[in-house]
PDB file of C-alpha atoms and ligand atoms in Angstrom:
ATOM      1  CA  MET A   1     -41.027 -30.914  -0.938  1.00 87.00           C
ATOM      2  CA  THR A   2     -39.273 -28.905  -3.592  1.00 95.00           C
ATOM      3  CA  LEU A   3     -36.906 -30.678  -5.963  1.00 97.00           C
ATOM      4  CA  LEU A   4     -35.681 -27.658  -7.812  1.00 97.00           C
ATOM      5  CA  SER A   5     -35.897 -23.979  -7.147  1.00 97.00           C
ATOM      6  CA  LEU A   6     -34.684 -21.009  -9.103  1.00 98.00           C
ATOM      7  CA  ASP A   7     -34.822 -17.841  -7.044  1.00 98.00           C
ATOM      8  CA  ARG A   8     -34.544 -14.529  -8.923  1.00 98.00           C
ATOM      9  CA  VAL A   9     -32.005 -15.949 -11.340  1.00 98.00           C
ATOM     10  CA  SER A  10     -30.475 -13.797 -14.035  1.00 98.00           C
ATOM     11  CA  ARG A  11     -27.974 -14.613 -16.739  1.00 98.00           C
ATOM     12  CA  SER A  12     -26.402 -12.389 -19.337  1.00 97.00           C
ATOM     13  CA  PHE A  13     -23.960 -13.217 -22.125  1.00 96.00           C
ATOM     14  CA  PRO A  14     -21.190 -10.978 -23.392  1.00 92.00           C
ATOM     15  CA  ALA A  15     -21.907  -9.658 -26.863  1.00 91.00           C
ATOM     16  CA  PRO A  16     -20.447  -6.988 -29.129  1.00 92.00           C
ATOM     17  CA  GLY A  17     -21.851  -3.664 -27.943  1.00 91.00           C
ATOM     18  CA  SER A  18     -23.823  -4.469 -24.800  1.00 92.00           C
ATOM     19  CA  PRO A  19     -24.357  -7.840 -23.085  1.00 93.00           C
ATOM     20  CA  VAL A  20     -27.460  -9.884 -23.897  1.00 94.00           C
ATOM     21  CA  ASP A  21     -29.744 -10.317 -20.881  1.00 96.00           C
ATOM     22  CA  ALA A  22     -30.986 -13.815 -21.726  1.00 97.00           C
ATOM     23  CA  VAL A  23     -32.797 -14.423 -18.400  1.00 98.00           C
ATOM     24  CA  THR A  24     -33.772 -11.775 -15.820  1.00 98.00           C
ATOM     25  CA  ASP A  25     -35.061 -12.242 -12.255  1.00 98.00           C
ATOM     26  CA  PHE A  26     -36.597 -15.584 -13.061  1.00 98.00           C
ATOM     27  CA  SER A  27     -38.085 -17.711 -10.266  1.00 97.00           C
ATOM     28  CA  LEU A  28     -39.609 -21.188 -10.464  1.00 97.00           C
ATOM     29  CA  THR A  29     -40.036 -24.299  -8.298  1.00 97.00           C
ATOM     30  CA  ILE A  30     -40.507 -27.919  -9.331  1.00 98.00           C
ATOM     31  CA  SER A  31     -41.932 -30.542  -6.967  1.00 97.00           C
ATOM     32  CA  PRO A  32     -42.323 -34.320  -7.407  1.00 97.00           C
ATOM     33  CA  GLY A  33     -45.019 -35.093  -9.977  1.00 97.00           C
ATOM     34  CA  ASP A  34     -44.915 -31.639 -11.543  1.00 97.00           C
ATOM     35  CA  MET A  35     -44.800 -31.442 -15.292  1.00 97.00           C
ATOM     36  CA  THR A  36     -44.248 -27.762 -15.868  1.00 97.00           C
ATOM     37  CA  GLY A  37     -44.290 -26.384 -19.385  1.00 97.00           C
ATOM     38  CA  LEU A  38     -41.974 -23.448 -20.007  1.00 97.00           C
ATOM     39  CA  LEU A  39     -43.589 -21.586 -22.858  1.00 96.00           C
ATOM     40  CA  GLY A  40     -42.207 -18.741 -24.883  1.00 94.00           C
ATOM     41  CA  PRO A  41     -41.247 -17.673 -28.361  1.00 93.00           C
ATOM     42  CA  SER A  42     -37.900 -18.456 -29.914  1.00 93.00           C
ATOM     43  CA  GLY A  43     -35.118 -16.464 -28.230  1.00 94.00           C
ATOM     44  CA  SER A  44     -37.157 -15.804 -25.071  1.00 96.00           C
ATOM     45  CA  GLY A  45     -34.664 -17.606 -22.782  1.00 97.00           C
ATOM     46  CA  LYS A  46     -36.148 -21.112 -22.424  1.00 97.00           C
ATOM     47  CA  SER A  47     -32.955 -23.038 -23.186  1.00 96.00           C
ATOM     48  CA  THR A  48     -30.972 -20.725 -20.911  1.00 97.00           C
ATOM     49  CA  VAL A  49     -33.393 -21.428 -18.020  1.00 98.00           C
ATOM     50  CA  LEU A  50     -33.022 -25.179 -18.608  1.00 97.00           C
ATOM     51  CA  SER A  51     -29.227 -24.957 -18.725  1.00 96.00           C
ATOM     52  CA  LEU A  52     -29.204 -22.921 -15.512  1.00 97.00           C
ATOM     53  CA  ALA A  53     -31.587 -25.401 -13.832  1.00 97.00           C
ATOM     54  CA  GLY A  54     -29.443 -28.298 -15.091  1.00 96.00           C
ATOM     55  CA  LEU A  55     -26.328 -26.704 -13.561  1.00 96.00           C
ATOM     56  CA  LEU A  56     -24.777 -26.580 -17.026  1.00 94.00           C
ATOM     57  CA  LEU A  57     -24.568 -22.805 -16.845  1.00 96.00           C
ATOM     58  CA  ARG A  58     -23.909 -20.487 -13.909  1.00 96.00           C
ATOM     59  CA  PRO A  59     -26.275 -17.632 -13.116  1.00 97.00           C
ATOM     60  CA  SER A  60     -24.961 -14.046 -13.146  1.00 96.00           C
ATOM     61  CA  SER A  61     -27.088 -13.496 -10.029  1.00 97.00           C
ATOM     62  CA  GLY A  62     -29.771 -15.276  -8.016  1.00 98.00           C
ATOM     63  CA  SER A  63     -29.706 -18.735  -6.499  1.00 97.00           C
ATOM     64  CA  ILE A  64     -30.529 -22.291  -7.499  1.00 98.00           C
ATOM     65  CA  THR A  65     -31.362 -25.089  -5.051  1.00 97.00           C
ATOM     66  CA  VAL A  66     -31.495 -28.738  -6.060  1.00 96.00           C
ATOM     67  CA  ASN A  67     -33.121 -31.254  -3.733  1.00 91.00           C
ATOM     68  CA  GLY A  68     -32.516 -28.940  -0.761  1.00 90.00           C
ATOM     69  CA  THR A  69     -28.862 -28.345  -1.630  1.00 91.00           C
ATOM     70  CA  PRO A  70     -27.781 -24.891  -2.851  1.00 95.00           C
ATOM     71  CA  ALA A  71     -25.980 -25.365  -6.170  1.00 96.00           C
ATOM     72  CA  PRO A  72     -22.256 -25.498  -5.352  1.00 94.00           C
ATOM     73  CA  THR A  73     -19.913 -23.020  -7.016  1.00 92.00           C
ATOM     74  CA  ALA A  74     -17.095 -25.489  -7.675  1.00 94.00           C
ATOM     75  CA  GLU A  75     -17.488 -27.593 -10.828  1.00 93.00           C
ATOM     76  CA  ARG A  76     -16.761 -30.833  -9.001  1.00 92.00           C
ATOM     77  CA  GLY A  77     -19.679 -30.334  -6.623  1.00 93.00           C
ATOM     78  CA  ARG A  78     -21.950 -29.207  -9.448  1.00 94.00           C
ATOM     79  CA  ALA A  79     -21.117 -32.296 -11.498  1.00 91.00           C
ATOM     80  CA  ALA A  80     -21.833 -34.580  -8.547  1.00 90.00           C
ATOM     81  CA  LEU A  81     -25.247 -32.991  -7.911  1.00 91.00           C
ATOM     82  CA  ARG A  82     -26.020 -33.020 -11.614  1.00 91.00           C
ATOM     83  CA  GLY A  83     -25.134 -36.692 -11.937  1.00 87.00           C
ATOM     84  CA  SER A  84     -27.106 -37.797  -8.886  1.00 88.00           C
ATOM     85  CA  THR A  85     -30.278 -35.733  -9.285  1.00 93.00           C
ATOM     86  CA  LEU A  86     -30.743 -34.069 -12.652  1.00 95.00           C
ATOM     87  CA  ALA A  87     -31.082 -35.084 -16.267  1.00 93.00           C
ATOM     88  CA  HIS A  88     -31.021 -32.610 -19.136  1.00 92.00           C
ATOM     89  CA  ILE A  89     -32.350 -33.593 -22.560  1.00 91.00           C
ATOM     90  CA  GLY A  90     -30.893 -31.071 -24.991  1.00 85.00           C
ATOM     91  CA  GLN A  91     -32.674 -29.494 -27.907  1.00 80.00           C
ATOM     92  CA  ASP A  92     -30.631 -31.547 -30.387  1.00 73.00           C
ATOM     93  CA  PHE A  93     -31.020 -34.731 -28.208  1.00 69.00           C
ATOM     94  CA  SER A  94     -27.182 -35.015 -28.335  1.00 82.00           C
ATOM     95  CA  VAL A  95     -27.399 -38.724 -29.079  1.00 90.00           C
ATOM     96  CA  ILE A  96     -24.007 -39.836 -30.415  1.00 93.00           C
ATOM     97  CA  GLY A  97     -24.472 -41.199 -33.935  1.00 93.00           C
ATOM     98  CA  TRP A  98     -21.628 -43.696 -34.186  1.00 95.00           C
ATOM     99  CA  MET A  99     -22.420 -45.276 -30.813  1.00 95.00           C
ATOM    100  CA  SER A 100     -25.141 -47.875 -30.445  1.00 96.00           C
ATOM    101  CA  ALA A 101     -28.387 -46.874 -28.752  1.00 95.00           C
ATOM    102  CA  VAL A 102     -27.510 -49.063 -25.770  1.00 96.00           C
ATOM    103  CA  ASP A 103     -24.087 -47.409 -25.331  1.00 95.00           C
ATOM    104  CA  ASN A 104     -25.723 -43.983 -25.613  1.00 95.00           C
ATOM    105  CA  ALA A 105     -28.314 -44.858 -22.976  1.00 94.00           C
ATOM    106  CA  ALA A 106     -25.655 -46.332 -20.645  1.00 95.00           C
ATOM    107  CA  LEU A 107     -23.347 -43.318 -20.895  1.00 92.00           C
ATOM    108  CA  PRO A 108     -24.395 -41.465 -17.693  1.00 90.00           C
ATOM    109  CA  LEU A 109     -23.732 -44.619 -15.654  1.00 91.00           C
ATOM    110  CA  GLU A 110     -20.053 -44.512 -16.645  1.00 87.00           C
ATOM    111  CA  TYR A 111     -19.728 -41.469 -14.373  1.00 81.00           C
ATOM    112  CA  SER A 112     -21.836 -42.853 -11.509  1.00 80.00           C
ATOM    113  CA  ARG A 113     -20.294 -43.179  -8.073  1.00 78.00           C
ATOM    114  CA  PRO A 114     -20.207 -45.826  -6.734  1.00 81.00           C
ATOM    115  CA  ALA A 115     -19.146 -47.290 -10.080  1.00 87.00           C
ATOM    116  CA  VAL A 116     -21.612 -49.549 -11.915  1.00 89.00           C
ATOM    117  CA  PRO A 117     -19.952 -52.567 -13.595  1.00 92.00           C
ATOM    118  CA  ARG A 118     -20.048 -52.573 -17.415  1.00 92.00           C
ATOM    119  CA  ARG A 119     -22.341 -55.571 -17.671  1.00 94.00           C
ATOM    120  CA  ARG A 120     -24.839 -54.047 -15.277  1.00 94.00           C
ATOM    121  CA  ARG A 121     -24.680 -50.733 -17.210  1.00 94.00           C
ATOM    122  CA  ARG A 122     -25.697 -52.597 -20.397  1.00 95.00           C
ATOM    123  CA  GLU A 123     -28.519 -54.410 -18.610  1.00 95.00           C
ATOM    124  CA  ARG A 124     -29.879 -51.182 -17.157  1.00 93.00           C
ATOM    125  CA  ALA A 125     -29.598 -49.452 -20.542  1.00 95.00           C
ATOM    126  CA  LEU A 126     -31.501 -52.277 -22.244  1.00 95.00           C
ATOM    127  CA  GLU A 127     -34.210 -52.078 -19.548  1.00 91.00           C
ATOM    128  CA  ALA A 128     -34.546 -48.314 -19.968  1.00 91.00           C
ATOM    129  CA  LEU A 129     -34.656 -48.662 -23.756  1.00 93.00           C
ATOM    130  CA  ALA A 130     -37.327 -51.392 -23.485  1.00 91.00           C
ATOM    131  CA  GLN A 131     -39.394 -49.029 -21.357  1.00 86.00           C
ATOM    132  CA  VAL A 132     -39.333 -46.437 -24.135  1.00 86.00           C
ATOM    133  CA  GLY A 133     -40.117 -49.010 -26.810  1.00 88.00           C
ATOM    134  CA  ILE A 134     -36.641 -49.629 -28.248  1.00 92.00           C
ATOM    135  CA  ASP A 135     -36.151 -53.389 -28.543  1.00 94.00           C
ATOM    136  CA  PRO A 136     -32.725 -55.078 -28.187  1.00 95.00           C
ATOM    137  CA  ASP A 137     -32.251 -55.330 -31.983  1.00 95.00           C
ATOM    138  CA  LEU A 138     -32.720 -51.612 -32.467  1.00 95.00           C
ATOM    139  CA  ALA A 139     -30.659 -50.955 -29.355  1.00 96.00           C
ATOM    140  CA  ARG A 140     -27.578 -52.543 -30.946  1.00 96.00           C
ATOM    141  CA  ARG A 141     -27.694 -50.348 -34.066  1.00 96.00           C
ATOM    142  CA  PRO A 142     -25.621 -47.192 -34.369  1.00 96.00           C
ATOM    143  CA  ALA A 143     -27.871 -44.352 -33.244  1.00 95.00           C
ATOM    144  CA  ARG A 144     -27.447 -42.522 -36.555  1.00 94.00           C
ATOM    145  CA  THR A 145     -29.437 -45.286 -38.275  1.00 95.00           C
ATOM    146  CA  LEU A 146     -32.490 -44.629 -36.082  1.00 94.00           C
ATOM    147  CA  SER A 147     -35.372 -42.275 -36.909  1.00 91.00           C
ATOM    148  CA  GLY A 148     -35.802 -38.905 -35.201  1.00 87.00           C
ATOM    149  CA  GLY A 149     -38.498 -40.298 -32.921  1.00 87.00           C
ATOM    150  CA  GLN A 150     -36.348 -43.312 -32.017  1.00 90.00           C
ATOM    151  CA  ARG A 151     -33.357 -41.060 -31.241  1.00 91.00           C
ATOM    152  CA  GLN A 152     -35.569 -38.929 -29.021  1.00 89.00           C
ATOM    153  CA  ARG A 153     -36.576 -42.129 -27.153  1.00 90.00           C
ATOM    154  CA  VAL A 154     -32.905 -43.038 -26.740  1.00 93.00           C
ATOM    155  CA  ALA A 155     -32.327 -39.551 -25.258  1.00 92.00           C
ATOM    156  CA  ILE A 156     -35.183 -40.160 -22.805  1.00 90.00           C
ATOM    157  CA  ALA A 157     -33.825 -43.606 -21.868  1.00 91.00           C
ATOM    158  CA  ARG A 158     -30.418 -42.001 -21.249  1.00 92.00           C
ATOM    159  CA  ALA A 159     -32.099 -39.347 -19.081  1.00 90.00           C
ATOM    160  CA  MET A 160     -33.972 -41.997 -17.062  1.00 89.00           C
ATOM    161  CA  ILE A 161     -31.042 -44.296 -16.466  1.00 91.00           C
ATOM    162  CA  THR A 162     -29.639 -42.563 -13.379  1.00 89.00           C
ATOM    163  CA  ARG A 163     -33.191 -42.353 -11.931  1.00 89.00           C
ATOM    164  CA  PRO A 164     -33.038 -38.582 -11.634  1.00 94.00           C
ATOM    165  CA  ALA A 165     -35.421 -36.613  -9.427  1.00 96.00           C
ATOM    166  CA  VAL A 166     -35.747 -33.905 -12.075  1.00 97.00           C
ATOM    167  CA  ILE A 167     -35.773 -34.105 -15.861  1.00 96.00           C
ATOM    168  CA  LEU A 168     -35.277 -30.973 -17.943  1.00 97.00           C
ATOM    169  CA  ALA A 169     -36.421 -31.494 -21.521  1.00 95.00           C
ATOM    170  CA  ASP A 170     -35.707 -28.839 -24.151  1.00 95.00           C
ATOM    171  CA  GLU A 171     -38.332 -28.902 -26.903  1.00 93.00           C
ATOM    172  CA  PRO A 172     -38.578 -32.708 -26.817  1.00 89.00           C
ATOM    173  CA  THR A 173     -41.158 -32.891 -29.598  1.00 88.00           C
ATOM    174  CA  ALA A 174     -39.818 -30.178 -31.899  1.00 85.00           C
ATOM    175  CA  ALA A 175     -38.652 -32.522 -34.639  1.00 78.00           C
ATOM    176  CA  LEU A 176     -41.455 -35.074 -34.324  1.00 82.00           C
ATOM    177  CA  ASP A 177     -44.726 -35.737 -36.122  1.00 84.00           C
ATOM    178  CA  THR A 178     -47.925 -35.609 -34.064  1.00 87.00           C
ATOM    179  CA  GLY A 179     -48.147 -39.366 -33.390  1.00 86.00           C
ATOM    180  CA  THR A 180     -44.521 -39.672 -32.316  1.00 84.00           C
ATOM    181  CA  ALA A 181     -44.747 -36.471 -30.259  1.00 86.00           C
ATOM    182  CA  SER A 182     -47.736 -37.885 -28.415  1.00 88.00           C
ATOM    183  CA  ALA A 183     -45.857 -41.142 -27.699  1.00 86.00           C
ATOM    184  CA  VAL A 184     -42.890 -39.166 -26.341  1.00 85.00           C
ATOM    185  CA  MET A 185     -45.265 -37.182 -24.107  1.00 91.00           C
ATOM    186  CA  ASP A 186     -46.726 -40.500 -22.863  1.00 91.00           C
ATOM    187  CA  LEU A 187     -43.209 -41.528 -21.794  1.00 89.00           C
ATOM    188  CA  LEU A 188     -42.643 -38.259 -19.974  1.00 92.00           C
ATOM    189  CA  GLU A 189     -46.085 -38.552 -18.375  1.00 94.00           C
ATOM    190  CA  ASN A 190     -45.179 -42.029 -17.034  1.00 93.00           C
ATOM    191  CA  LEU A 191     -42.096 -40.561 -15.370  1.00 93.00           C
ATOM    192  CA  ARG A 192     -44.212 -37.778 -13.886  1.00 96.00           C
ATOM    193  CA  ALA A 193     -46.655 -40.354 -12.506  1.00 96.00           C
ATOM    194  CA  ASP A 194     -43.680 -42.060 -10.831  1.00 94.00           C
ATOM    195  CA  GLY A 195     -42.925 -38.808  -8.995  1.00 96.00           C
ATOM    196  CA  VAL A 196     -40.230 -37.330 -11.205  1.00 96.00           C
ATOM    197  CA  GLY A 197     -40.411 -33.520 -11.546  1.00 97.00           C
ATOM    198  CA  LEU A 198     -40.286 -32.331 -15.144  1.00 98.00           C
ATOM    199  CA  LEU A 199     -39.598 -28.957 -16.691  1.00 98.00           C
ATOM    200  CA  ILE A 200     -40.308 -28.938 -20.408  1.00 97.00           C
ATOM    201  CA  ALA A 201     -39.396 -26.032 -22.668  1.00 97.00           C
ATOM    202  CA  THR A 202     -41.721 -25.891 -25.608  1.00 94.00           C
ATOM    203  CA  HIS A 203     -43.681 -23.752 -27.973  1.00 88.00           C
ATOM    204  CA  ASP A 204     -45.771 -26.726 -28.992  1.00 89.00           C
ATOM    205  CA  PRO A 205     -49.437 -26.372 -27.870  1.00 87.00           C
ATOM    206  CA  ARG A 206     -49.766 -30.203 -27.946  1.00 87.00           C
ATOM    207  CA  VAL A 207     -47.119 -30.354 -25.226  1.00 92.00           C
ATOM    208  CA  ALA A 208     -48.388 -27.373 -23.221  1.00 93.00           C
ATOM    209  CA  GLN A 209     -51.844 -28.903 -23.056  1.00 93.00           C
ATOM    210  CA  ARG A 210     -50.482 -32.022 -21.364  1.00 94.00           C
ATOM    211  CA  CYS A 211     -48.470 -30.223 -18.690  1.00 96.00           C
ATOM    212  CA  THR A 212     -49.761 -29.899 -15.113  1.00 96.00           C
ATOM    213  CA  THR A 213     -48.767 -26.197 -15.032  1.00 95.00           C
ATOM    214  CA  THR A 214     -47.338 -23.743 -17.518  1.00 96.00           C
ATOM    215  CA  VAL A 215     -45.044 -20.804 -16.983  1.00 96.00           C
ATOM    216  CA  SER A 216     -44.476 -18.223 -19.705  1.00 96.00           C
ATOM    217  CA  ILE A 217     -41.274 -16.424 -20.485  1.00 97.00           C
ATOM    218  CA  VAL A 218     -40.929 -13.356 -22.704  1.00 97.00           C
ATOM    219  CA  ASP A 219     -37.633 -11.524 -23.243  1.00 97.00           C
ATOM    220  CA  GLY A 220     -36.089 -13.530 -20.392  1.00 97.00           C
ATOM    221  CA  ARG A 221     -38.731 -12.577 -17.819  1.00 98.00           C
ATOM    222  CA  ARG A 222     -41.445 -14.681 -16.327  1.00 97.00           C
ATOM    223  CA  VAL A 223     -44.874 -13.413 -17.235  1.00 95.00           C
ATOM    224  CA  ASP A 224     -47.859 -14.712 -15.347  1.00 79.00           C
ATOM    225  CA  PRO A 225     -51.350 -14.356 -16.681  1.00 68.00           C
ATOM    226  CA  SER A 226     -53.080 -11.486 -14.859  1.00 59.00           C
TER     227      SER A 226
HETATM  228  N1  LIG B   1     -24.064 -18.791 -25.261  1.00 62.25           N
HETATM  229  C1  LIG B   1     -24.678 -17.660 -25.618  1.00 62.25           C
HETATM  230  N2  LIG B   1     -23.990 -16.564 -25.962  1.00 62.25           N
HETATM  231  C2  LIG B   1     -24.604 -15.407 -26.335  1.00 62.25           C
HETATM  232  N3  LIG B   1     -25.944 -15.263 -26.355  1.00 62.25           N
HETATM  233  C3  LIG B   1     -26.701 -16.316 -26.033  1.00 62.25           C
HETATM  234  C4  LIG B   1     -26.115 -17.571 -25.636  1.00 62.25           C
HETATM  235  N4  LIG B   1     -27.121 -18.446 -25.355  1.00 62.25           N
HETATM  236  C5  LIG B   1     -28.272 -17.759 -25.561  1.00 62.25           C
HETATM  237  N5  LIG B   1     -28.023 -16.502 -25.960  1.00 62.25           N
HETATM  238  C6  LIG B   1     -29.049 -15.452 -26.240  1.00 62.25           C
HETATM  239  O1  LIG B   1     -29.951 -15.435 -25.165  1.00 62.25           O
HETATM  240  C7  LIG B   1     -31.284 -15.263 -25.624  1.00 62.25           C
HETATM  241  C8  LIG B   1     -32.145 -16.448 -25.169  1.00 62.25           C
HETATM  242  O2  LIG B   1     -31.732 -17.638 -25.855  1.00 62.25           O
HETATM  243  P1  LIG B   1     -32.322 -19.062 -25.565  1.00 62.25           P
HETATM  244  O3  LIG B   1     -32.297 -19.314 -24.111  1.00 62.25           O
HETATM  245  O4  LIG B   1     -31.625 -20.049 -26.428  1.00 62.25           O
HETATM  246  O5  LIG B   1     -33.855 -18.883 -26.015  1.00 62.25           O
HETATM  247  P2  LIG B   1     -34.953 -19.987 -26.450  1.00 62.25           P
HETATM  248  O6  LIG B   1     -34.493 -21.319 -25.998  1.00 62.25           O
HETATM  249  O7  LIG B   1     -36.221 -19.509 -25.802  1.00 62.25           O
HETATM  250  O8  LIG B   1     -35.063 -19.906 -27.947  1.00 62.25           O
HETATM  251  C9  LIG B   1     -31.185 -15.111 -27.125  1.00 62.25           C
HETATM  252  O9  LIG B   1     -31.141 -13.748 -27.414  1.00 62.25           O
HETATM  253  C10 LIG B   1     -29.863 -15.785 -27.460  1.00 62.25           C
HETATM  254  O10 LIG B   1     -29.327 -15.259 -28.626  1.00 62.25           O
HETATM  255 MG1  LIG B   2     -34.188 -23.086 -27.044  1.00 62.25          MG
END
């Protein structure tokens, strides 16, 4: 079973002069229990691949299939598939500072259909936060008062809360010390063991070493060791 497939996907961005080809003819599949490291230097196209895979960005050409469904072209259909199946953890975590950790973690449930009642959203958020080691006292604090490692855990709890089939994590350990990075990788590894498929962009060897497979990208193209 394939949870996510990118088939010869390309994406360019308009730029003064000529367009930037951020990703070219890139193919990849993710199955349950995969933890695939996407390795490449800065500017090689890792974040663009994750945004394409997360249906946050449309490819210029090529096709993307999520859980057997070709990515719809209309935004409404894309949002529905995104909400039911995918979670994207951005490079900056995008945890909202003035909101409590529990409200941050519960956020994706506000858009769930069928609707989840507010009380149940809080309960589920507290459960997810407990699983990543954020206790209820910390969970009530505004997220801006948490450490970098704690905010990264909140971002993971928020990603887990809709029970996605696929998690896309963009440099999840970039801002973390070795001990905290290792703890974050333990959390991602637990999700993998539960059958989630993970795609992790990184240039951190500590992360690459813990992935089940790695794929390298250079100048937007997949390069396989020969
Ligand atoms: N929204 C955008 N507009 C213009 N160029 C972009 C945009 N996003 C990415 N790029 C360019 O695409 C290339 C790949 O970027 P990115 O995917 O962020 O690489 P990485 O995550 O590996 O550092 C870079 O040259 C970058 O400048
Ligand atoms: Mg990036």
